[in-house]
PDB file of C-alpha atoms in Angstrom:
ATOM      1  CA  MET A   1      -5.933 -16.140  15.469  1.00 95.00           C
ATOM      2  CA  LYS A   2      -2.208 -16.468  14.486  1.00 97.00           C
ATOM      3  CA  VAL A   3      -1.290 -14.692  11.285  1.00 98.00           C
ATOM      4  CA  LEU A   4       2.067 -14.432   9.522  1.00 98.00           C
ATOM      5  CA  LEU A   5       2.670 -11.777   6.792  1.00 98.00           C
ATOM      6  CA  ALA A   6       5.731 -11.768   4.543  1.00 98.00           C
ATOM      7  CA  ILE A   7       6.771  -8.608   2.739  1.00 98.00           C
ATOM      8  CA  PRO A   8       9.518  -8.307   0.192  1.00 98.00           C
ATOM      9  CA  HIS A   9      11.269  -4.935   0.122  1.00 97.00           C
ATOM     10  CA  VAL A  10      13.973  -3.589  -2.115  1.00 96.00           C
ATOM     11  CA  PHE A  11      14.780   0.098  -2.683  1.00 95.00           C
ATOM     12  CA  GLU A  12      17.464   0.523  -5.324  1.00 92.00           C
ATOM     13  CA  PRO A  13      17.134   3.757  -7.376  1.00 88.00           C
ATOM     14  CA  LYS A  14      17.939   3.526 -11.052  1.00 87.00           C
ATOM     15  CA  PRO A  15      17.912   6.378 -13.636  1.00 86.00           C
ATOM     16  CA  GLY A  16      14.767   6.476 -15.795  1.00 80.00           C
ATOM     17  CA  SER A  17      12.902   3.716 -14.051  1.00 80.00           C
ATOM     18  CA  LEU A  18       9.089   3.796 -13.691  1.00 72.00           C
ATOM     19  CA  TYR A  19       9.091   1.596 -10.605  1.00 77.00           C
ATOM     20  CA  SER A  20       8.631   3.363  -7.253  1.00 78.00           C
ATOM     21  CA  SER A  21      11.247   1.105  -5.717  1.00 81.00           C
ATOM     22  CA  GLN A  22      13.763   2.324  -8.270  1.00 81.00           C
ATOM     23  CA  THR A  23      13.000   6.088  -8.086  1.00 85.00           C
ATOM     24  CA  GLU A  24      15.143   8.302  -5.830  1.00 90.00           C
ATOM     25  CA  ALA A  25      12.467  11.032  -5.784  1.00 89.00           C
ATOM     26  CA  LYS A  26      10.107   8.563  -4.110  1.00 90.00           C
ATOM     27  CA  ARG A  27      12.473   7.699  -1.253  1.00 93.00           C
ATOM     28  CA  GLU A  28      10.406   9.529   1.384  1.00 95.00           C
ATOM     29  CA  SER A  29       7.004   8.229   0.153  1.00 95.00           C
ATOM     30  CA  LYS A  30       8.436   4.744   0.026  1.00 96.00           C
ATOM     31  CA  ARG A  31       9.735   5.113   3.520  1.00 97.00           C
ATOM     32  CA  LYS A  32       6.304   6.170   4.800  1.00 97.00           C
ATOM     33  CA  ALA A  33       4.609   3.360   2.848  1.00 97.00           C
ATOM     34  CA  LEU A  34       6.994   0.838   4.337  1.00 98.00           C
ATOM     35  CA  PHE A  35       6.191   2.042   7.809  1.00 98.00           C
ATOM     36  CA  GLU A  36       2.447   1.720   7.209  1.00 98.00           C
ATOM     37  CA  ALA A  37       2.854  -1.821   5.716  1.00 98.00           C
ATOM     38  CA  THR A  38       4.827  -2.964   8.723  1.00 98.00           C
ATOM     39  CA  ILE A  39       4.361  -0.954  11.951  1.00 98.00           C
ATOM     40  CA  GLY A  40       1.068   0.483  10.800  1.00 98.00           C
ATOM     41  CA  ASN A  41      -0.448  -2.905  10.107  1.00 98.00           C
ATOM     42  CA  LEU A  42       0.888  -4.344  13.326  1.00 97.00           C
ATOM     43  CA  ASN A  43      -0.653  -1.441  15.308  1.00 96.00           C
ATOM     44  CA  ARG A  44      -4.014  -1.670  13.448  1.00 96.00           C
ATOM     45  CA  HIS A  45      -4.510  -5.401  13.922  1.00 96.00           C
ATOM     46  CA  GLY A  46      -2.504  -6.404  17.021  1.00 94.00           C
ATOM     47  CA  LYS A  47      -3.763  -6.727  20.563  1.00 93.00           C
ATOM     48  CA  ARG A  48      -2.302  -3.577  22.058  1.00 92.00           C
ATOM     49  CA  HIS A  49      -4.283  -0.346  22.079  1.00 93.00           C
ATOM     50  CA  TRP A  50      -4.647   2.734  24.299  1.00 95.00           C
ATOM     51  CA  ILE A  51      -7.306   4.642  26.214  1.00 96.00           C
ATOM     52  CA  HIS A  52      -7.515   8.107  27.747  1.00 97.00           C
ATOM     53  CA  ALA A  53      -7.706   7.326  31.462  1.00 97.00           C
ATOM     54  CA  SER A  54      -8.081   9.911  34.239  1.00 96.00           C
ATOM     55  CA  LEU A  55      -6.023   9.212  37.395  1.00 97.00           C
ATOM     56  CA  GLY A  56      -8.886  10.543  39.502  1.00 96.00           C
ATOM     57  CA  TYR A  57     -10.871  13.736  40.131  1.00 95.00           C
ATOM     58  CA  LEU A  58      -8.846  16.863  39.151  1.00 94.00           C
ATOM     59  CA  LYS A  59      -5.893  14.598  38.289  1.00 97.00           C
ATOM     60  CA  PRO A  60      -4.114  14.221  34.961  1.00 97.00           C
ATOM     61  CA  VAL A  61      -5.389  12.208  32.027  1.00 97.00           C
ATOM     62  CA  VAL A  62      -2.913   9.687  30.661  1.00 98.00           C
ATOM     63  CA  ASN A  63      -2.715   7.382  27.701  1.00 98.00           C
ATOM     64  CA  ARG A  64      -3.070   3.920  29.276  1.00 97.00           C
ATOM     65  CA  GLU A  65      -2.114   0.790  27.471  1.00 96.00           C
ATOM     66  CA  LEU A  66      -4.650  -2.028  27.162  1.00 96.00           C
ATOM     67  CA  LYS A  67      -4.943  -5.374  25.470  1.00 93.00           C
ATOM     68  CA  SER A  68      -7.891  -6.187  23.179  1.00 90.00           C
ATOM     69  CA  SER A  69      -9.209  -9.784  22.903  1.00 88.00           C
ATOM     70  CA  GLU A  70     -10.360  -8.840  19.436  1.00 87.00           C
ATOM     71  CA  GLY A  71      -6.807  -8.281  18.169  1.00 87.00           C
ATOM     72  CA  ILE A  72      -4.839 -10.986  16.395  1.00 95.00           C
ATOM     73  CA  ASP A  73      -1.481 -12.536  17.051  1.00 96.00           C
ATOM     74  CA  LEU A  74       0.207 -10.892  14.102  1.00 98.00           C
ATOM     75  CA  THR A  75       3.830 -11.437  13.002  1.00 98.00           C
ATOM     76  CA  ILE A  76       5.431  -9.693  10.079  1.00 98.00           C
ATOM     77  CA  GLN A  77       8.639 -10.808   8.294  1.00 98.00           C
ATOM     78  CA  LEU A  78      10.283  -8.228   6.050  1.00 98.00           C
ATOM     79  CA  TYR A  79      12.604  -9.780   3.450  1.00 98.00           C
ATOM     80  CA  SER A  80      15.039  -7.050   2.519  1.00 98.00           C
ATOM     81  CA  PRO A  81      18.727  -6.937   1.334  1.00 96.00           C
ATOM     82  CA  LYS A  82      20.768  -4.781   3.689  1.00 92.00           C
ATOM     83  CA  LYS A  83      22.479  -2.752   0.915  1.00 92.00           C
ATOM     84  CA  SER A  84      19.208  -1.807  -0.883  1.00 95.00           C
ATOM     85  CA  SER A  85      16.628  -1.133   1.772  1.00 96.00           C
ATOM     86  CA  LEU A  86      14.830   1.492   3.810  1.00 97.00           C
ATOM     87  CA  ALA A  87      14.257  -0.923   6.606  1.00 97.00           C
ATOM     88  CA  SER A  88      16.789   0.818   8.887  1.00 96.00           C
ATOM     89  CA  SER A  89      14.285   3.668   9.226  1.00 97.00           C
ATOM     90  CA  LEU A  90      11.737   1.389  10.933  1.00 98.00           C
ATOM     91  CA  PRO A  91      11.427   1.382  14.744  1.00 97.00           C
ATOM     92  CA  SER A  92      12.001  -1.905  16.389  1.00 96.00           C
ATOM     93  CA  ASP A  93       8.965  -4.067  17.231  1.00 97.00           C
ATOM     94  CA  PRO A  94       8.825  -7.545  18.787  1.00 96.00           C
ATOM     95  CA  ASN A  95       6.479  -8.697  16.095  1.00 97.00           C
ATOM     96  CA  LEU A  96       8.591  -7.502  13.178  1.00 98.00           C
ATOM     97  CA  THR A  97      11.594  -9.366  11.913  1.00 98.00           C
ATOM     98  CA  ILE A  98      13.883  -8.100   9.154  1.00 98.00           C
ATOM     99  CA  ILE A  99      15.429 -10.966   7.112  1.00 98.00           C
ATOM    100  CA  ASP A 100      18.148 -10.698   4.550  1.00 97.00           C
ATOM    101  CA  PRO A 101      17.038 -12.877   1.629  1.00 97.00           C
ATOM    102  CA  GLN A 102      20.714 -13.826   0.979  1.00 95.00           C
ATOM    103  CA  THR A 103      20.706 -13.282  -2.759  1.00 94.00           C
ATOM    104  CA  GLN A 104      22.648 -11.069  -5.068  1.00 90.00           C
ATOM    105  CA  GLU A 105      19.793 -11.075  -7.567  1.00 93.00           C
ATOM    106  CA  TYR A 106      17.342  -8.737  -5.853  1.00 93.00           C
ATOM    107  CA  ILE A 107      14.716  -9.637  -8.428  1.00 93.00           C
ATOM    108  CA  GLU A 108      14.508 -12.962  -6.543  1.00 96.00           C
ATOM    109  CA  THR A 109      13.455 -11.373  -3.217  1.00 97.00           C
ATOM    110  CA  PRO A 110       9.650 -11.559  -3.776  1.00 97.00           C
ATOM    111  CA  LEU A 111       9.702 -15.294  -4.549  1.00 96.00           C
ATOM    112  CA  ILE A 112      12.010 -15.975  -1.633  1.00 97.00           C
ATOM    113  CA  ALA A 113       9.607 -14.189   0.686  1.00 98.00           C
ATOM    114  CA  SER A 114       6.553 -16.015  -0.710  1.00 98.00           C
ATOM    115  CA  ARG A 115       8.240 -19.420  -0.638  1.00 98.00           C
ATOM    116  CA  ARG A 116       9.459 -19.034   2.978  1.00 98.00           C
ATOM    117  CA  LEU A 117       6.002 -17.828   3.979  1.00 98.00           C
ATOM    118  CA  LEU A 118       4.396 -20.922   2.596  1.00 98.00           C
ATOM    119  CA  GLU A 119       7.028 -23.209   4.259  1.00 98.00           C
ATOM    120  CA  GLN A 120       6.045 -21.782   7.678  1.00 98.00           C
ATOM    121  CA  SER A 121       2.276 -22.014   7.127  1.00 98.00           C
ATOM    122  CA  GLU A 122       1.607 -25.022   9.344  1.00 98.00           C
ATOM    123  CA  ASN A 123       2.366 -22.827  12.376  1.00 98.00           C
ATOM    124  CA  PHE A 124      -0.296 -20.304  11.588  1.00 98.00           C
ATOM    125  CA  ASP A 125      -4.069 -20.059  11.030  1.00 98.00           C
ATOM    126  CA  LEU A 126      -3.604 -17.698   8.150  1.00 98.00           C
ATOM    127  CA  ILE A 127      -0.684 -16.458   6.118  1.00 98.00           C
ATOM    128  CA  GLY A 128      -0.345 -13.446   3.761  1.00 98.00           C
ATOM    129  CA  TYR A 129       2.116 -12.199   1.181  1.00 98.00           C
ATOM    130  CA  MET A 130       2.093  -8.436   0.559  1.00 98.00           C
ATOM    131  CA  GLU A 131       4.072  -5.919  -1.302  1.00 97.00           C
ATOM    132  CA  ASP A 132       5.767  -3.197   0.747  1.00 97.00           C
ATOM    133  CA  ASP A 133       3.196  -0.506   0.168  1.00 97.00           C
ATOM    134  CA  ILE A 134      -0.080  -2.167   1.304  1.00 98.00           C
ATOM    135  CA  ALA A 135      -2.112  -1.030   4.308  1.00 98.00           C
ATOM    136  CA  ILE A 136      -5.024  -3.105   5.635  1.00 98.00           C
ATOM    137  CA  HIS A 137      -7.529  -0.856   7.363  1.00 98.00           C
ATOM    138  CA  ASP A 138     -10.430  -3.316   7.800  1.00 97.00           C
ATOM    139  CA  ARG A 139     -10.243  -4.721  11.343  1.00 95.00           C
ATOM    140  CA  ASP A 140     -12.336  -7.664  10.237  1.00 96.00           C
ATOM    141  CA  PHE A 141     -10.164  -8.403   7.196  1.00 98.00           C
ATOM    142  CA  PHE A 142      -8.493 -11.569   8.443  1.00 98.00           C
ATOM    143  CA  SER A 143     -11.762 -12.936   9.914  1.00 97.00           C
ATOM    144  CA  LYS A 144     -13.350 -12.422   6.457  1.00 98.00           C
ATOM    145  CA  ILE A 145     -10.673 -14.547   4.827  1.00 98.00           C
ATOM    146  CA  LEU A 146     -11.215 -17.379   7.285  1.00 98.00           C
ATOM    147  CA  TYR A 147     -14.971 -17.091   6.930  1.00 97.00           C
ATOM    148  CA  LEU A 148     -14.875 -17.231   3.076  1.00 98.00           C
ATOM    149  CA  ASP A 149     -12.676 -20.221   3.008  1.00 98.00           C
ATOM    150  CA  ALA A 150     -14.943 -22.016   5.494  1.00 97.00           C
ATOM    151  CA  GLN A 151     -17.877 -21.557   3.023  1.00 97.00           C
ATOM    152  CA  THR A 152     -16.044 -23.794   0.574  1.00 96.00           C
ATOM    153  CA  LYS A 153     -15.809 -27.533   0.694  1.00 93.00           C
ATOM    154  CA  PHE A 154     -12.178 -28.057  -0.253  1.00 94.00           C
ATOM    155  CA  GLY A 155     -10.613 -24.565   0.073  1.00 96.00           C
ATOM    156  CA  GLU A 156     -10.170 -24.374  -3.691  1.00 97.00           C
ATOM    157  CA  TYR A 157     -10.946 -20.687  -3.958  1.00 98.00           C
ATOM    158  CA  ALA A 158      -8.468 -17.956  -2.955  1.00 98.00           C
ATOM    159  CA  PHE A 159     -10.271 -14.766  -2.079  1.00 98.00           C
ATOM    160  CA  LEU A 160      -8.062 -11.773  -2.920  1.00 98.00           C
ATOM    161  CA  PRO A 161      -8.870  -8.125  -2.021  1.00 98.00           C
ATOM    162  CA  HIS A 162      -9.042  -5.312  -4.454  1.00 97.00           C
ATOM    163  CA  ARG A 163      -5.985  -3.050  -4.214  1.00 97.00           C
ATOM    164  CA  CYS A 164      -7.247   0.537  -4.174  1.00 98.00           C
ATOM    165  CA  GLU A 165      -5.915   4.088  -4.115  1.00 98.00           C
ATOM    166  CA  HIS A 166      -7.831   7.245  -3.174  1.00 96.00           C
ATOM    167  CA  ILE A 167      -8.302  10.049  -5.607  1.00 96.00           C
ATOM    168  CA  GLU A 168      -8.747  13.192  -3.513  1.00 94.00           C
ATOM    169  CA  GLY A 169     -12.065  14.763  -4.176  1.00 95.00           C
ATOM    170  CA  ARG A 170     -13.299  11.955  -6.310  1.00 96.00           C
ATOM    171  CA  GLY A 171     -13.196   8.636  -4.378  1.00 97.00           C
ATOM    172  CA  ASP A 172     -11.485   5.279  -4.540  1.00 97.00           C
ATOM    173  CA  VAL A 173      -9.918   3.739  -7.633  1.00 97.00           C
ATOM    174  CA  ILE A 174      -9.519  -0.040  -8.034  1.00 97.00           C
ATOM    175  CA  LEU A 175      -6.178  -0.954  -9.465  1.00 95.00           C
ATOM    176  CA  SER A 176      -5.569  -4.067 -11.544  1.00 83.00           C
ATOM    177  CA  GLY A 177      -8.930  -3.817 -13.307  1.00 87.00           C
ATOM    178  CA  ASP A 178      -9.981  -6.306 -15.965  1.00 88.00           C
ATOM    179  CA  PRO A 179      -9.834  -5.521 -19.730  1.00 88.00           C
ATOM    180  CA  ASP A 180     -13.110  -4.943 -21.456  1.00 88.00           C
ATOM    181  CA  GLY A 181     -14.196  -8.150 -23.070  1.00 88.00           C
ATOM    182  CA  GLY A 182     -12.123 -10.304 -20.820  1.00 88.00           C
ATOM    183  CA  ARG A 183      -9.311 -12.569 -21.855  1.00 91.00           C
ATOM    184  CA  PRO A 184     -10.713 -15.884 -23.063  1.00 88.00           C
ATOM    185  CA  ASP A 185      -7.210 -16.953 -23.964  1.00 88.00           C
ATOM    186  CA  LEU A 186      -6.264 -17.217 -20.314  1.00 89.00           C
ATOM    187  CA  PHE A 187      -7.183 -20.559 -18.663  1.00 87.00           C
ATOM    188  CA  TRP A 188      -8.414 -18.858 -15.495  1.00 90.00           C
ATOM    189  CA  ASP A 189     -10.779 -16.385 -17.202  1.00 90.00           C
ATOM    190  CA  THR A 190     -13.884 -18.599 -16.840  1.00 92.00           C
ATOM    191  CA  GLY A 191     -16.499 -16.167 -15.693  1.00 91.00           C
ATOM    192  CA  GLU A 192     -17.311 -18.262 -12.645  1.00 94.00           C
ATOM    193  CA  GLU A 193     -19.143 -16.435  -9.815  1.00 96.00           C
ATOM    194  CA  LEU A 194     -19.864 -17.131  -6.147  1.00 97.00           C
ATOM    195  CA  GLU A 195     -22.179 -15.447  -3.684  1.00 97.00           C
ATOM    196  CA  TYR A 196     -22.057 -15.484   0.132  1.00 97.00           C
ATOM    197  CA  PHE A 197     -24.066 -13.759   2.829  1.00 96.00           C
ATOM    198  CA  TRP A 198     -22.197 -11.414   5.174  1.00 95.00           C
ATOM    199  CA  ALA A 199     -23.861  -9.402   7.930  1.00 89.00           C
ATOM    200  CA  VAL A 200     -26.902  -7.787   6.266  1.00 90.00           C
ATOM    201  CA  SER A 201     -26.240  -8.371   2.537  1.00 95.00           C
ATOM    202  CA  LYS A 202     -24.958 -10.820   0.006  1.00 97.00           C
ATOM    203  CA  LYS A 203     -21.461 -10.388  -1.467  1.00 98.00           C
ATOM    204  CA  ARG A 204     -20.668 -11.521  -4.961  1.00 98.00           C
ATOM    205  CA  PHE A 205     -17.307 -12.747  -6.192  1.00 98.00           C
ATOM    206  CA  TYR A 206     -15.995 -13.491  -9.671  1.00 96.00           C
ATOM    207  CA  ARG A 207     -12.953 -15.276 -10.995  1.00 95.00           C
ATOM    208  CA  ALA A 208     -10.781 -12.295 -11.856  1.00 92.00           C
ATOM    209  CA  THR A 209      -9.324 -11.861 -15.300  1.00 92.00           C
ATOM    210  CA  ASN A 210      -6.529  -9.787 -13.793  1.00 91.00           C
ATOM    211  CA  PRO A 211      -5.541 -11.822 -10.687  1.00 92.00           C
ATOM    212  CA  HIS A 212      -2.957  -9.368  -9.360  1.00 93.00           C
ATOM    213  CA  SER A 213      -3.714  -7.582  -6.051  1.00 95.00           C
ATOM    214  CA  GLY A 214      -0.217  -6.987  -4.734  1.00 95.00           C
ATOM    215  CA  CYS A 215      -0.978  -9.558  -2.105  1.00 97.00           C
ATOM    216  CA  TYR A 216      -2.562 -12.922  -1.273  1.00 98.00           C
ATOM    217  CA  PHE A 217      -3.951 -14.463   1.901  1.00 98.00           C
ATOM    218  CA  LEU A 218      -4.414 -18.226   2.525  1.00 98.00           C
ATOM    219  CA  THR A 219      -5.738 -20.408   5.324  1.00 98.00           C
ATOM    220  CA  ARG A 220      -3.579 -23.233   6.602  1.00 98.00           C
ATOM    221  CA  ARG A 221      -5.311 -25.869   4.466  1.00 98.00           C
ATOM    222  CA  GLN A 222      -4.970 -23.679   1.372  1.00 98.00           C
ATOM    223  CA  ALA A 223      -1.295 -22.978   1.988  1.00 98.00           C
ATOM    224  CA  ARG A 224      -0.581 -26.635   2.486  1.00 98.00           C
ATOM    225  CA  VAL A 225      -1.902 -27.412  -1.012  1.00 98.00           C
ATOM    226  CA  VAL A 226      -0.033 -24.598  -2.655  1.00 98.00           C
ATOM    227  CA  LYS A 227       3.206 -25.502  -0.931  1.00 98.00           C
ATOM    228  CA  SER A 228       2.958 -29.112  -1.890  1.00 98.00           C
ATOM    229  CA  TYR A 229       2.284 -28.192  -5.527  1.00 97.00           C
ATOM    230  CA  TRP A 230       5.388 -26.089  -5.806  1.00 97.00           C
ATOM    231  CA  GLU A 231       7.590 -28.402  -3.821  1.00 98.00           C
ATOM    232  CA  ARG A 232       6.886 -31.126  -6.319  1.00 97.00           C
ATOM    233  CA  ARG A 233       8.015 -28.731  -9.094  1.00 95.00           C
ATOM    234  CA  ASP A 234      11.041 -27.465  -7.160  1.00 95.00           C
ATOM    235  CA  TRP A 235       9.454 -23.972  -7.199  1.00 94.00           C
ATOM    236  CA  LYS A 236       9.983 -23.604 -10.966  1.00 91.00           C
ATOM    237  CA  PRO A 237       6.945 -22.252 -12.897  1.00 88.00           C
ATOM    238  CA  ASP A 238       6.066 -23.224 -16.445  1.00 85.00           C
ATOM    239  CA  PHE A 239       4.564 -19.796 -17.153  1.00 81.00           C
ATOM    240  CA  GLN A 240       5.496 -16.262 -16.219  1.00 79.00           C
ATOM    241  CA  LEU A 241       3.403 -13.285 -15.265  1.00 81.00           C
ATOM    242  CA  SER A 242       4.372  -9.708 -16.035  1.00 77.00           C
ATOM    243  CA  GLY A 243       7.001  -9.364 -13.314  1.00 87.00           C
ATOM    244  CA  PRO A 244       8.577 -10.911 -10.154  1.00 91.00           C
ATOM    245  CA  LEU A 245       6.133  -9.329  -7.784  1.00 91.00           C
ATOM    246  CA  GLU A 246       3.127 -10.698  -9.743  1.00 92.00           C
ATOM    247  CA  GLN A 247       4.778 -14.112 -10.106  1.00 92.00           C
ATOM    248  CA  ALA A 248       5.512 -14.410  -6.389  1.00 94.00           C
ATOM    249  CA  GLY A 249       1.974 -13.270  -5.591  1.00 94.00           C
ATOM    250  CA  SER A 250      -0.959 -14.565  -7.663  1.00 93.00           C
ATOM    251  CA  GLY A 251       1.439 -16.336  -9.925  1.00 94.00           C
ATOM    252  CA  LEU A 252       1.926 -18.984  -7.239  1.00 96.00           C
ATOM    253  CA  LEU A 253      -1.882 -19.454  -6.788  1.00 97.00           C
ATOM    254  CA  LEU A 254      -3.113 -19.637 -10.384  1.00 95.00           C
ATOM    255  CA  PRO A 255      -2.094 -23.245 -11.158  1.00 95.00           C
ATOM    256  CA  VAL A 256      -3.557 -24.494  -7.861  1.00 96.00           C
ATOM    257  CA  LEU A 257      -6.486 -22.348  -6.662  1.00 97.00           C
ATOM    258  CA  LYS A 258      -9.259 -20.344  -8.273  1.00 97.00           C
ATOM    259  CA  VAL A 259      -8.466 -16.673  -7.665  1.00 97.00           C
ATOM    260  CA  MET A 260     -11.652 -14.735  -6.736  1.00 97.00           C
ATOM    261  CA  LYS A 261     -12.341 -11.055  -6.165  1.00 97.00           C
ATOM    262  CA  THR A 262     -15.499  -9.236  -5.221  1.00 97.00           C
ATOM    263  CA  VAL A 263     -17.394  -7.756  -8.125  1.00 96.00           C
ATOM    264  CA  PRO A 264     -16.350  -4.122  -8.401  1.00 96.00           C
ATOM    265  CA  GLU A 265     -19.627  -2.828  -6.913  1.00 96.00           C
ATOM    266  CA  HIS A 266     -18.784  -4.805  -3.687  1.00 97.00           C
ATOM    267  CA  TYR A 267     -15.105  -3.761  -3.631  1.00 97.00           C
ATOM    268  CA  ARG A 268     -15.289  -2.266  -0.124  1.00 97.00           C
ATOM    269  CA  PHE A 269     -16.053  -5.655   1.436  1.00 98.00           C
ATOM    270  CA  LEU A 270     -12.522  -6.892   0.783  1.00 98.00           C
ATOM    271  CA  MET A 271     -10.001  -4.223  -0.016  1.00 98.00           C
ATOM    272  CA  VAL A 272      -6.529  -2.960   0.873  1.00 98.00           C
ATOM    273  CA  GLU A 273      -4.989   0.406   0.306  1.00 98.00           C
ATOM    274  CA  HIS A 274      -2.084   0.849  -2.126  1.00 97.00           C
ATOM    275  CA  LEU A 275       0.108   3.607  -0.657  1.00 96.00           C
ATOM    276  CA  ASP A 276       0.975   5.254  -3.935  1.00 94.00           C
ATOM    277  CA  LYS A 277      -0.635   7.323  -6.702  1.00 92.00           C
ATOM    278  CA  LEU A 278      -0.488   5.023  -9.775  1.00 92.00           C
ATOM    279  CA  TRP A 279      -3.824   6.380 -10.890  1.00 95.00           C
ATOM    280  CA  LYS A 280      -2.088   9.578 -11.998  1.00 93.00           C
ATOM    281  CA  ARG A 281      -0.521   7.644 -14.865  1.00 91.00           C
ATOM    282  CA  HIS A 282      -3.902   7.372 -16.622  1.00 94.00           C
ATOM    283  CA  GLU A 283      -6.454   9.731 -18.000  1.00 94.00           C
ATOM    284  CA  PHE A 284     -10.109   9.805 -16.875  1.00 95.00           C
ATOM    285  CA  GLU A 285     -12.557   8.187 -19.324  1.00 93.00           C
ATOM    286  CA  VAL A 286     -14.803  10.644 -21.098  1.00 90.00           C
TER     287      VAL A 286
END
């Protein structure tokens, strides 16, 4: 399986900003998150792994490099302006390319990354757009995306993971939750549900009111449809989501595909980790 991931990354501290990418105090946590989103994801899902191997009786044990047939052919492109970036802290890796988006307006970087990703989609089985603080731990994650799309006739459903953080001592928290009562004023809030069997149980999906996940993943046939749609419109939207990251993510999918997520009780089936602590901004419900 050939997979291409595109990640936009800008780190430009500004006084008083609430965004992690604009907060100097978060420099080190953002550096660690960027490492996990790039090198970490490459190591978790690529073909290379290691094994403790003895050189013989009473001889040393070494870490021996092996190749796994279960790994994927994963390539990551990091779109990051040279003057506002933490990319220089990353070790080199043959499957990681750092690309200057060639724009003075750094707010355009997410859309540039998402657009270039879609433009390369014919060369890959699956593509993914991710923010720079997302870790994918599920080794079957990409296989699940391919499987779910294969269950549909035309590829009209985009299956997005839940973006989660971990609250120490309490458990996971799903970010981008839906508002109570839904949003019937939004054209995509239809209440549609799907159900598919996976392994030993059925998994249920719903058309998410809040479509943002900090990422999206598409098969080749899905990417072809999305790219064609935006090429006809010169990549200019007629609506705007809350910010450039959201617009470059689910914002490109909403006019074309039906964005689905697992119902909250099945969140572990398709989830990614958000490497931050946004949950601390909110009180616990009583």
